[in-house]
Amino acid sequence: MTEATQRNRTENPEREKDAPDVRARRPSVTKRGGGDPASRGRTTIADGVVEKIAGLAARDVLGVHAMGSGLSRTFGAVRDRVPGGTKSVTRGVKAEVGEVQTALDLEIVVDYGVSITEVAGAVRENVISAVERMTGLEVVEVNIAVSDVKLPEEEEEEEETRLQ
């Protein structure tokens, strides 16, 4: 016994009877591998995951009418109408993902009358914030290509078909 334990027993003999030995109840834990468990192993994030996050974040910005070029939106509209088809949130987004960094290319259509530079800046901020917060990756660049301007009198490209 250690000197301090011996002294405690002689000074407080009744305490020893009442209080159970805490050390006896504590399970024996052997640390293996060392370090924080959260840092053991590797996490990889697919390009498609970053593309979805960026696509949703870009669509949230006021002034962004649609994502993608005219051709990709046309094919997307057809695909959306097919039974069981889902709306593509990655349309107009391309991501290159590394181990700790990512770069994004976005193609957007803006509403007529908005400042394109302000919309592009807001899209960059929103996309970078969302991707870095959700993935932990550093966004090194967000390139934005404005492929079209939606005029107020233009009809929607994704209108109902005549076939029922």
Coordinates of N, CA, C and O in Angstrom, one line a residue:
M1 N 0.8 -1.2 0.0 CA 0.0 0.0 0.0 C 0.9 1.2 0.0 O 1.9 1.2 0.6
T2 N 0.4 2.3 -0.6 CA 1.1 3.5 -0.6 C 1.0 4.2 0.7 O 0.1 3.9 1.5
E3 N 1.9 5.1 1.0 CA 1.9 5.8 2.3 C 0.6 6.6 2.5 O 0.0 6.6 3.5
A4 N 0.1 7.3 1.4 CA -1.1 8.1 1.5 C -2.3 7.2 1.7 O -3.2 7.5 2.5
T5 N -2.4 6.0 1.1 CA -3.5 5.1 1.4 C -3.5 4.6 2.8 O -4.6 4.5 3.4
Q6 N -2.3 4.2 3.3 CA -2.2 3.8 4.6 C -2.6 4.8 5.6 O -3.4 4.6 6.6
R7 N -2.2 6.1 5.4 CA -2.6 7.2 6.3 C -4.1 7.4 6.3 O -4.7 7.6 7.3
N8 N -4.8 7.3 5.1 CA -6.2 7.5 5.0 C -6.9 6.4 5.8 O -7.9 6.6 6.4
R9 N -6.4 5.2 5.7 CA -7.1 4.1 6.4 C -7.0 4.2 7.9 O -7.9 3.9 8.6
T10 N -5.9 4.7 8.4 CA -5.7 4.9 9.8 C -6.5 6.1 10.3 O -7.0 6.1 11.4
E11 N -6.6 7.2 9.5 CA -7.3 8.4 9.9 C -8.8 8.2 9.8 O -9.5 8.8 10.6
N12 N -9.3 7.5 8.8 CA -10.7 7.3 8.6 C -11.1 5.9 8.4 O -11.5 5.4 7.3
P13 N -11.0 5.1 9.4 CA -11.3 3.7 9.3 C -12.8 3.4 8.9 O -13.1 2.4 8.2
E14 N -13.8 4.2 9.4 CA -15.2 4.0 9.1 C -15.5 4.3 7.7 O -16.4 3.8 7.1
R15 N -14.8 5.3 7.1 CA -15.0 5.6 5.7 C -14.8 4.4 4.7 O -15.4 4.2 3.8
E16 N -13.8 3.6 5.1 CA -13.4 2.5 4.2 C -14.5 1.5 4.2 O -14.8 0.9 3.2
K17 N -15.2 1.3 5.3 CA -16.3 0.3 5.3 C -17.5 0.8 4.5 O -18.1 0.0 3.9
D18 N -17.9 2.1 4.6 CA -19.1 2.6 3.9 C -18.9 2.8 2.4 O -19.8 2.5 1.6
A19 N -17.8 3.4 2.0 CA -17.6 3.7 0.6 C -16.9 2.6 -0.1 O -15.9 2.0 0.3
P20 N -17.6 2.2 -1.2 CA -17.0 1.1 -2.0 C -15.8 1.6 -2.8 O -15.6 2.8 -3.0
D21 N -14.9 0.7 -3.1 CA -13.7 1.0 -3.8 C -14.0 1.3 -5.2 O -14.4 0.5 -6.0
V22 N -13.8 2.6 -5.6 CA -14.1 3.0 -7.0 C -13.2 2.3 -8.0 O -13.7 2.0 -9.1
R23 N -12.0 2.1 -7.6 CA -11.1 1.4 -8.6 C -11.6 0.0 -8.9 O -11.3 -0.5 -10.0
A24 N -12.3 -0.6 -8.0 CA -12.7 -2.0 -8.3 C -13.8 -2.0 -9.3 O -13.9 -3.0 -10.1
R25 N -14.7 -1.0 -9.4 CA -15.8 -1.0 -10.3 C -15.4 -0.5 -11.7 O -16.0 -0.7 -12.7
R26 N -14.3 0.2 -11.8 CA -13.9 0.8 -13.1 C -13.3 -0.3 -14.0 O -12.4 -1.0 -13.6
P27 N -13.8 -0.4 -15.2 CA -13.3 -1.5 -16.1 C -11.9 -1.1 -16.6 O -11.6 0.1 -16.7
S28 N -11.1 -2.1 -16.8 CA -9.8 -1.9 -17.2 C -9.8 -1.5 -18.7 O -10.3 -2.3 -19.5
V29 N -9.3 -0.3 -19.0 CA -9.3 0.1 -20.4 C -7.8 0.2 -20.9 O -7.0 0.8 -20.3
T30 N -7.6 -0.6 -22.0 CA -6.2 -0.6 -22.5 C -6.3 0.2 -23.8 O -7.1 -0.1 -24.7
K31 N -5.5 1.3 -23.9 CA -5.5 2.1 -25.2 C -4.6 1.4 -26.2 O -3.5 1.0 -25.9
R32 N -5.2 1.2 -27.3 CA -4.4 0.6 -28.4 C -4.4 1.6 -29.6 O -5.3 2.2 -29.9
G33 N -3.3 1.6 -30.3 CA -3.2 2.4 -31.5 C -2.8 3.8 -31.2 O -2.2 4.5 -32.0
G34 N -3.2 4.3 -30.0 CA -2.8 5.7 -29.7 C -3.6 6.7 -30.5 O -4.1 6.5 -31.6
G35 N -3.7 7.9 -29.9 CA -4.3 9.0 -30.6 C -5.8 9.0 -30.5 O -6.5 8.1 -30.0
D36 N -6.4 10.0 -31.0 CA -7.9 10.2 -31.0 C -8.5 9.3 -32.0 O -8.1 9.1 -33.1
P37 N -9.6 8.5 -31.5 CA -10.3 7.6 -32.4 C -10.8 8.2 -33.7 O -10.9 7.6 -34.7
A38 N -11.2 9.5 -33.6 CA -11.7 10.2 -34.8 C -10.7 10.3 -35.9 O -11.0 10.5 -37.1
S39 N -9.4 10.3 -35.5 CA -8.3 10.5 -36.5 C -7.8 9.2 -37.1 O -6.9 9.2 -37.9
R40 N -8.3 8.1 -36.6 CA -7.9 6.8 -37.1 C -8.7 6.5 -38.3 O -9.9 6.4 -38.3
G41 N -8.0 6.3 -39.4 CA -8.7 5.9 -40.7 C -8.7 7.1 -41.6 O -8.2 8.2 -41.3
R42 N -9.4 6.9 -42.7 CA -9.4 7.9 -43.8 C -10.9 8.1 -44.3 O -11.6 7.1 -44.4
T43 N -11.2 9.3 -44.5 CA -12.5 9.6 -45.1 C -12.4 10.2 -46.5 O -11.6 11.1 -46.7
T44 N -13.1 9.6 -47.4 CA -13.0 10.1 -48.8 C -14.4 10.6 -49.2 O -15.4 10.0 -48.8
I45 N -14.4 11.7 -49.9 CA -15.7 12.3 -50.3 C -15.8 12.3 -51.9 O -14.9 12.8 -52.5
A46 N -16.8 11.7 -52.4 CA -16.9 11.6 -53.8 C -17.2 12.9 -54.5 O -17.8 13.8 -53.9
D47 N -16.8 13.0 -55.7 CA -17.1 14.3 -56.5 C -18.6 14.6 -56.5 O -19.0 15.8 -56.4
G48 N -19.4 13.6 -56.7 CA -20.9 13.8 -56.7 C -21.5 14.4 -55.5 O -22.4 15.1 -55.5
V49 N -20.9 14.0 -54.3 CA -21.4 14.6 -53.1 C -21.1 16.1 -53.0 O -22.0 16.9 -52.7
V50 N -19.9 16.5 -53.4 CA -19.6 17.9 -53.4 C -20.4 18.7 -54.5 O -20.9 19.8 -54.3
E51 N -20.7 18.0 -55.6 CA -21.5 18.6 -56.7 C -22.9 18.8 -56.2 O -23.5 19.9 -56.5
K52 N -23.5 17.9 -55.4 CA -24.8 18.1 -54.9 C -24.9 19.2 -53.9 O -25.8 20.0 -54.0
I53 N -24.0 19.3 -53.0 CA -23.9 20.4 -52.0 C -23.8 21.7 -52.7 O -24.6 22.6 -52.4
A54 N -22.9 21.8 -53.7 CA -22.7 23.1 -54.4 C -23.9 23.4 -55.2 O -24.3 24.6 -55.3
G55 N -24.5 22.5 -55.9 CA -25.7 22.7 -56.7 C -26.9 23.3 -55.9 O -27.6 24.2 -56.3
L56 N -27.1 22.7 -54.7 CA -28.2 23.1 -53.9 C -27.9 24.5 -53.3 O -28.8 25.4 -53.2
A57 N -26.6 24.8 -52.9 CA -26.2 26.1 -52.4 C -26.4 27.2 -53.4 O -26.8 28.3 -53.1
A58 N -26.0 26.9 -54.7 CA -26.1 27.9 -55.7 C -27.5 28.2 -56.1 O -27.9 29.4 -56.3
R59 N -28.4 27.2 -56.0 CA -29.8 27.4 -56.3 C -30.5 28.3 -55.3 O -31.5 28.9 -55.5
D60 N -30.0 28.3 -54.1 CA -30.5 29.1 -53.0 C -30.3 30.6 -53.1 O -31.0 31.4 -52.4
V61 N -29.5 31.0 -54.1 CA -29.1 32.4 -54.2 C -30.2 33.1 -55.1 O -30.6 32.6 -56.2
L62 N -30.7 34.2 -54.6 CA -31.7 35.0 -55.3 C -31.1 35.6 -56.6 O -30.0 36.1 -56.6
G63 N -31.7 35.4 -57.7 CA -31.2 35.8 -59.0 C -30.7 34.7 -59.9 O -30.5 34.8 -61.1
V64 N -30.5 33.5 -59.3 CA -30.2 32.3 -60.1 C -31.5 31.6 -60.5 O -32.3 31.2 -59.7
H65 N -31.7 31.7 -61.8 CA -32.9 31.1 -62.4 C -32.8 29.6 -62.6 O -33.7 28.8 -62.2
A66 N -31.6 29.1 -63.1 CA -31.5 27.7 -63.3 C -30.0 27.4 -63.4 O -29.1 28.3 -63.3
M67 N -29.7 26.1 -63.4 CA -28.3 25.7 -63.5 C -28.1 24.9 -64.8 O -29.0 24.2 -65.2
G68 N -26.9 25.1 -65.4 CA -26.6 24.3 -66.6 C -26.8 25.1 -67.9 O -27.5 26.2 -67.8
S69 N -26.3 24.6 -69.0 CA -26.6 25.2 -70.3 C -27.9 24.9 -70.8 O -28.6 24.0 -70.2
G70 N -28.3 25.5 -71.9 CA -29.6 25.2 -72.5 C -29.8 23.8 -72.8 O -30.9 23.2 -72.6
L71 N -28.8 23.1 -73.4 CA -28.9 21.8 -73.8 C -29.0 20.8 -72.6 O -29.9 19.9 -72.6
S72 N -28.2 21.0 -71.6 CA -28.3 20.2 -70.4 C -29.7 20.4 -69.7 O -30.2 19.4 -69.2
R73 N -30.2 21.6 -69.7 CA -31.5 21.8 -69.1 C -32.6 21.1 -69.9 O -33.6 20.6 -69.3
T74 N -32.5 21.1 -71.2 CA -33.5 20.4 -72.1 C -33.5 18.9 -71.8 O -34.5 18.3 -71.6
F75 N -32.3 18.3 -71.8 CA -32.2 16.9 -71.5 C -32.7 16.6 -70.1 O -33.3 15.6 -69.8
G76 N -32.4 17.5 -69.2 CA -32.8 17.3 -67.8 C -34.3 17.4 -67.7 O -34.9 16.7 -66.9
A77 N -34.9 18.3 -68.4 CA -36.4 18.4 -68.4 C -37.1 17.1 -68.9 O -38.1 16.7 -68.3
V78 N -36.5 16.5 -69.9 CA -37.0 15.3 -70.4 C -36.8 14.2 -69.4 O -37.7 13.4 -69.1
R79 N -35.6 14.1 -68.8 CA -35.4 13.1 -67.8 C -36.3 13.2 -66.6 O -36.7 12.3 -66.0
D80 N -36.6 14.5 -66.2 CA -37.5 14.7 -65.1 C -38.9 14.2 -65.3 O -39.6 13.9 -64.3
R81 N -39.3 14.2 -66.5 CA -40.7 13.8 -66.8 C -40.8 12.3 -66.9 O -41.9 11.8 -66.9
V82 N -39.7 11.6 -67.1 CA -39.8 10.1 -67.1 C -40.2 9.6 -65.8 O -39.7 10.0 -64.8
P83 N -41.2 8.7 -65.8 CA -41.6 8.1 -64.5 C -40.4 7.5 -63.7 O -39.6 6.7 -64.3
G84 N -40.3 7.9 -62.5 CA -39.2 7.4 -61.7 C -37.9 8.2 -61.8 O -37.0 8.0 -61.0
G85 N -37.9 9.1 -62.7 CA -36.8 10.0 -62.8 C -36.8 11.1 -61.7 O -37.8 11.5 -61.2
T86 N -35.6 11.5 -61.4 CA -35.5 12.5 -60.3 C -34.8 13.7 -60.9 O -34.1 13.7 -61.8
K87 N -35.1 14.9 -60.3 CA -34.5 16.1 -60.7 C -33.0 16.1 -60.3 O -32.6 15.8 -59.2
S88 N -32.2 16.5 -61.3 CA -30.8 16.5 -61.1 C -30.3 17.7 -60.4 O -30.4 18.8 -61.0
V89 N -29.8 17.6 -59.2 CA -29.3 18.8 -58.5 C -27.9 19.1 -58.9 O -27.4 20.2 -58.5
T90 N -27.3 18.2 -59.6 CA -25.9 18.4 -60.0 C -25.8 19.0 -61.4 O -24.7 19.3 -61.8
R91 N -26.9 19.3 -62.0 CA -26.9 19.9 -63.3 C -26.2 21.2 -63.3 O -26.5 22.1 -62.5
G92 N -25.2 21.4 -64.1 CA -24.4 22.7 -64.2 C -23.3 22.8 -63.2 O -22.7 23.8 -63.0
V93 N -23.0 21.7 -62.5 CA -21.9 21.7 -61.5 C -20.9 20.6 -61.8 O -21.2 19.5 -62.1
K94 N -19.6 21.0 -61.8 CA -18.5 20.0 -61.9 C -17.5 20.2 -60.8 O -17.1 21.4 -60.6
A95 N -17.2 19.2 -60.1 CA -16.3 19.3 -59.0 C -15.1 18.4 -59.2 O -15.2 17.3 -59.8
E96 N -13.9 18.9 -58.8 CA -12.7 18.1 -58.7 C -12.3 18.0 -57.3 O -11.9 19.0 -56.7
V97 N -12.3 16.8 -56.7 CA -12.1 16.7 -55.3 C -10.8 16.0 -55.0 O -10.5 14.9 -55.6
G98 N -9.9 16.6 -54.2 CA -8.7 16.0 -53.8 C -8.8 15.5 -52.4 O -9.9 15.3 -51.8
E99 N -7.7 15.2 -51.7 CA -7.7 14.8 -50.3 C -8.2 15.8 -49.3 O -8.9 15.6 -48.4
V100 N -7.7 17.1 -49.5 CA -8.0 18.2 -48.6 C -8.6 19.4 -49.3 O -9.0 20.3 -48.6
Q101 N -8.6 19.4 -50.6 CA -9.1 20.6 -51.4 C -10.0 20.2 -52.5 O -10.0 19.0 -52.9
T102 N -10.8 21.2 -52.9 CA -11.7 20.9 -54.0 C -11.8 22.2 -54.9 O -11.6 23.3 -54.4
A103 N -12.1 22.0 -56.2 CA -12.3 23.1 -57.1 C -13.7 22.9 -57.8 O -14.0 21.7 -58.1
L104 N -14.4 23.9 -58.0 CA -15.8 23.8 -58.6 C -15.9 24.7 -59.8 O -15.4 25.8 -59.9
D105 N -16.7 24.2 -60.8 CA -17.1 24.9 -62.0 C -18.6 24.9 -62.0 O -19.2 23.8 -61.9
L106 N -19.2 26.1 -62.1 CA -20.7 26.1 -62.1 C -21.1 26.9 -63.4 O -20.5 27.9 -63.8
E107 N -22.2 26.4 -63.9 CA -22.8 27.1 -65.1 C -24.2 27.5 -64.7 O -25.0 26.6 -64.3
I108 N -24.5 28.8 -64.7 CA -25.8 29.3 -64.2 C -26.5 30.1 -65.3 O -25.9 30.6 -66.2
V109 N -27.8 30.2 -65.1 CA -28.7 31.1 -65.8 C -29.2 32.1 -64.8 O -29.8 31.7 -63.7
V110 N -29.1 33.4 -65.1 CA -29.5 34.4 -64.1 C -30.8 35.1 -64.6 O -31.1 35.1 -65.8
D111 N -31.6 35.6 -63.7 CA -32.8 36.4 -64.0 C -32.4 37.7 -64.6 O -31.4 38.3 -64.2
Y112 N -33.2 38.2 -65.6 CA -33.0 39.5 -66.2 C -33.2 40.6 -65.1 O -34.1 40.5 -64.3
G113 N -32.3 41.6 -65.1 CA -32.4 42.7 -64.2 C -31.5 42.6 -63.0 O -31.3 43.6 -62.3
V114 N -31.0 41.5 -62.7 CA -30.1 41.4 -61.5 C -28.6 41.7 -61.9 O -28.3 41.5 -63.1
S115 N -27.8 42.1 -61.0 CA -26.4 42.3 -61.2 C -25.7 41.0 -61.3 O -25.7 40.3 -60.3
I116 N -25.2 40.7 -62.4 CA -24.5 39.4 -62.6 C -23.3 39.2 -61.7 O -23.1 38.2 -61.1
T117 N -22.5 40.3 -61.5 CA -21.4 40.2 -60.6 C -21.8 40.0 -59.1 O -21.2 39.2 -58.4
E118 N -22.9 40.6 -58.7 CA -23.4 40.4 -57.4 C -23.9 39.0 -57.2 O -23.7 38.4 -56.1
V119 N -24.7 38.5 -58.2 CA -25.2 37.1 -58.1 C -24.0 36.1 -58.1 O -24.0 35.2 -57.3
A120 N -23.0 36.3 -58.9 CA -21.9 35.4 -59.0 C -21.1 35.5 -57.6 O -20.7 34.4 -57.1
G121 N -21.0 36.6 -57.0 CA -20.3 36.7 -55.7 C -21.1 36.0 -54.6 O -20.5 35.3 -53.8
A122 N -22.4 36.2 -54.7 CA -23.3 35.5 -53.7 C -23.2 34.0 -53.8 O -23.2 33.3 -52.8
V123 N -23.2 33.6 -55.1 CA -23.1 32.1 -55.4 C -21.8 31.6 -54.8 O -21.8 30.6 -54.1
R124 N -20.7 32.3 -55.1 CA -19.4 31.9 -54.6 C -19.4 31.7 -53.1 O -19.0 30.7 -52.5
E125 N -19.9 32.8 -52.4 CA -19.9 32.8 -50.9 C -20.8 31.6 -50.4 O -20.3 30.9 -49.5
N126 N -22.0 31.4 -51.0 CA -22.9 30.4 -50.5 C -22.3 29.0 -50.7 O -22.4 28.1 -49.8
V127 N -21.7 28.8 -51.9 CA -21.2 27.5 -52.3 C -20.0 27.2 -51.4 O -19.9 26.1 -50.8
I128 N -19.1 28.1 -51.2 CA -17.9 27.9 -50.4 C -18.2 27.6 -49.0 O -17.7 26.6 -48.4
S129 N -19.1 28.4 -48.5 CA -19.6 28.2 -47.1 C -20.2 26.8 -46.9 O -19.8 26.1 -45.9
A130 N -21.1 26.4 -47.8 CA -21.8 25.1 -47.6 C -20.8 23.9 -47.8 O -20.8 23.0 -47.0
V131 N -20.0 24.0 -48.8 CA -19.1 22.9 -49.1 C -18.0 22.7 -47.9 O -17.8 21.6 -47.5
E132 N -17.4 23.8 -47.5 CA -16.4 23.7 -46.5 C -17.0 23.3 -45.1 O -16.5 22.5 -44.4
R133 N -18.3 23.8 -44.8 CA -18.9 23.4 -43.6 C -19.3 21.9 -43.5 O -19.1 21.2 -42.6
M134 N -19.8 21.4 -44.7 CA -20.3 20.1 -44.7 C -19.2 19.0 -44.9 O -19.3 17.9 -44.4
T135 N -18.2 19.4 -45.7 CA -17.2 18.4 -46.0 C -15.8 18.5 -45.3 O -15.1 17.6 -45.2
G136 N -15.5 19.8 -44.8 CA -14.2 20.0 -44.2 C -13.2 20.2 -45.3 O -12.0 20.5 -44.9
L137 N -13.5 20.2 -46.6 CA -12.5 20.4 -47.6 C -12.3 21.9 -47.8 O -13.3 22.7 -47.6
E138 N -11.1 22.3 -48.2 CA -10.9 23.7 -48.5 C -11.3 23.9 -50.0 O -10.8 23.2 -50.9
V139 N -12.1 24.9 -50.2 CA -12.5 25.2 -51.6 C -11.5 26.2 -52.1 O -11.4 27.3 -51.7
V140 N -10.7 25.8 -53.1 CA -9.7 26.7 -53.7 C -10.2 27.6 -54.7 O -9.6 28.7 -54.9
E141 N -11.2 27.2 -55.5 CA -11.8 28.1 -56.5 C -13.2 27.7 -56.8 O -13.5 26.5 -56.8
V142 N -14.0 28.7 -57.2 CA -15.3 28.5 -57.7 C -15.5 29.3 -59.0 O -15.6 30.5 -58.9
N143 N -15.4 28.6 -60.1 CA -15.5 29.3 -61.4 C -17.0 29.3 -61.8 O -17.6 28.3 -61.8
I144 N -17.5 30.5 -62.2 CA -18.9 30.6 -62.6 C -19.0 31.1 -64.0 O -18.4 32.1 -64.4
A145 N -19.7 30.3 -64.8 CA -20.0 30.7 -66.2 C -21.5 31.0 -66.3 O -22.3 30.2 -66.0
V146 N -21.8 32.2 -66.7 CA -23.2 32.6 -66.9 C -23.5 32.3 -68.4 O -23.0 32.9 -69.3
S147 N -24.4 31.3 -68.6 CA -24.7 30.8 -69.9 C -25.9 31.5 -70.6 O -26.1 31.4 -71.8
D148 N -26.8 32.1 -69.7 CA -28.0 32.7 -70.3 C -28.6 33.6 -69.3 O -28.3 33.6 -68.1
V149 N -29.5 34.5 -69.8 CA -30.3 35.4 -69.0 C -31.7 35.0 -69.2 O -32.2 35.0 -70.4
K150 N -32.5 34.8 -68.2 CA -33.9 34.5 -68.3 C -34.7 35.8 -68.4 O -34.7 36.6 -67.5
L151 N -35.3 36.0 -69.5 CA -36.1 37.2 -69.8 C -37.5 37.0 -69.2 O -38.0 35.8 -69.2
P152 N -38.2 38.0 -68.7 CA -39.5 37.9 -68.1 C -40.6 37.3 -69.0 O -41.4 36.5 -68.6
E153 N -40.5 37.6 -70.3 CA -41.5 37.2 -71.2 C -41.3 35.8 -71.8 O -42.1 35.2 -72.5
E154 N -40.1 35.2 -71.6 CA -39.8 33.9 -72.1 C -40.6 32.8 -71.4 O -40.8 32.9 -70.2
E155 N -41.0 31.8 -72.1 CA -41.8 30.7 -71.5 C -40.8 29.8 -70.8 O -39.6 29.7 -71.2
E156 N -41.3 29.1 -69.9 CA -40.4 28.1 -69.2 C -40.1 27.0 -70.2 O -41.0 26.5 -70.9
E157 N -38.9 26.5 -70.2 CA -38.5 25.4 -71.1 C -39.1 24.1 -70.6 O -39.2 23.1 -71.3
E158 N -39.4 24.0 -69.3 CA -39.9 22.8 -68.7 C -41.4 22.8 -68.6 O -41.9 22.4 -67.5
E159 N -42.1 23.2 -69.6 CA -43.6 23.2 -69.5 C -44.2 21.9 -69.7 O -43.5 20.9 -70.2
E160 N -45.4 21.7 -69.4 CA -46.1 20.4 -69.5 C -46.1 19.9 -71.0 O -46.3 20.7 -71.9
T161 N -46.0 18.7 -71.2 CA -46.1 18.1 -72.6 C -47.6 17.9 -72.9 O -48.4 17.8 -72.0
R162 N -47.9 17.8 -74.2 CA -49.3 17.6 -74.6 C -49.7 16.1 -74.4 O -50.9 15.8 -74.3
L163 N -48.8 15.2 -74.4 CA -49.1 13.8 -74.2 C -49.5 13.5 -72.8 O -48.9 14.0 -71.8
Q164 N -50.5 12.8 -72.6 CA -51.0 12.4 -71.2 C -50.7 11.0 -70.9 O -50.8 10.1 -71.6

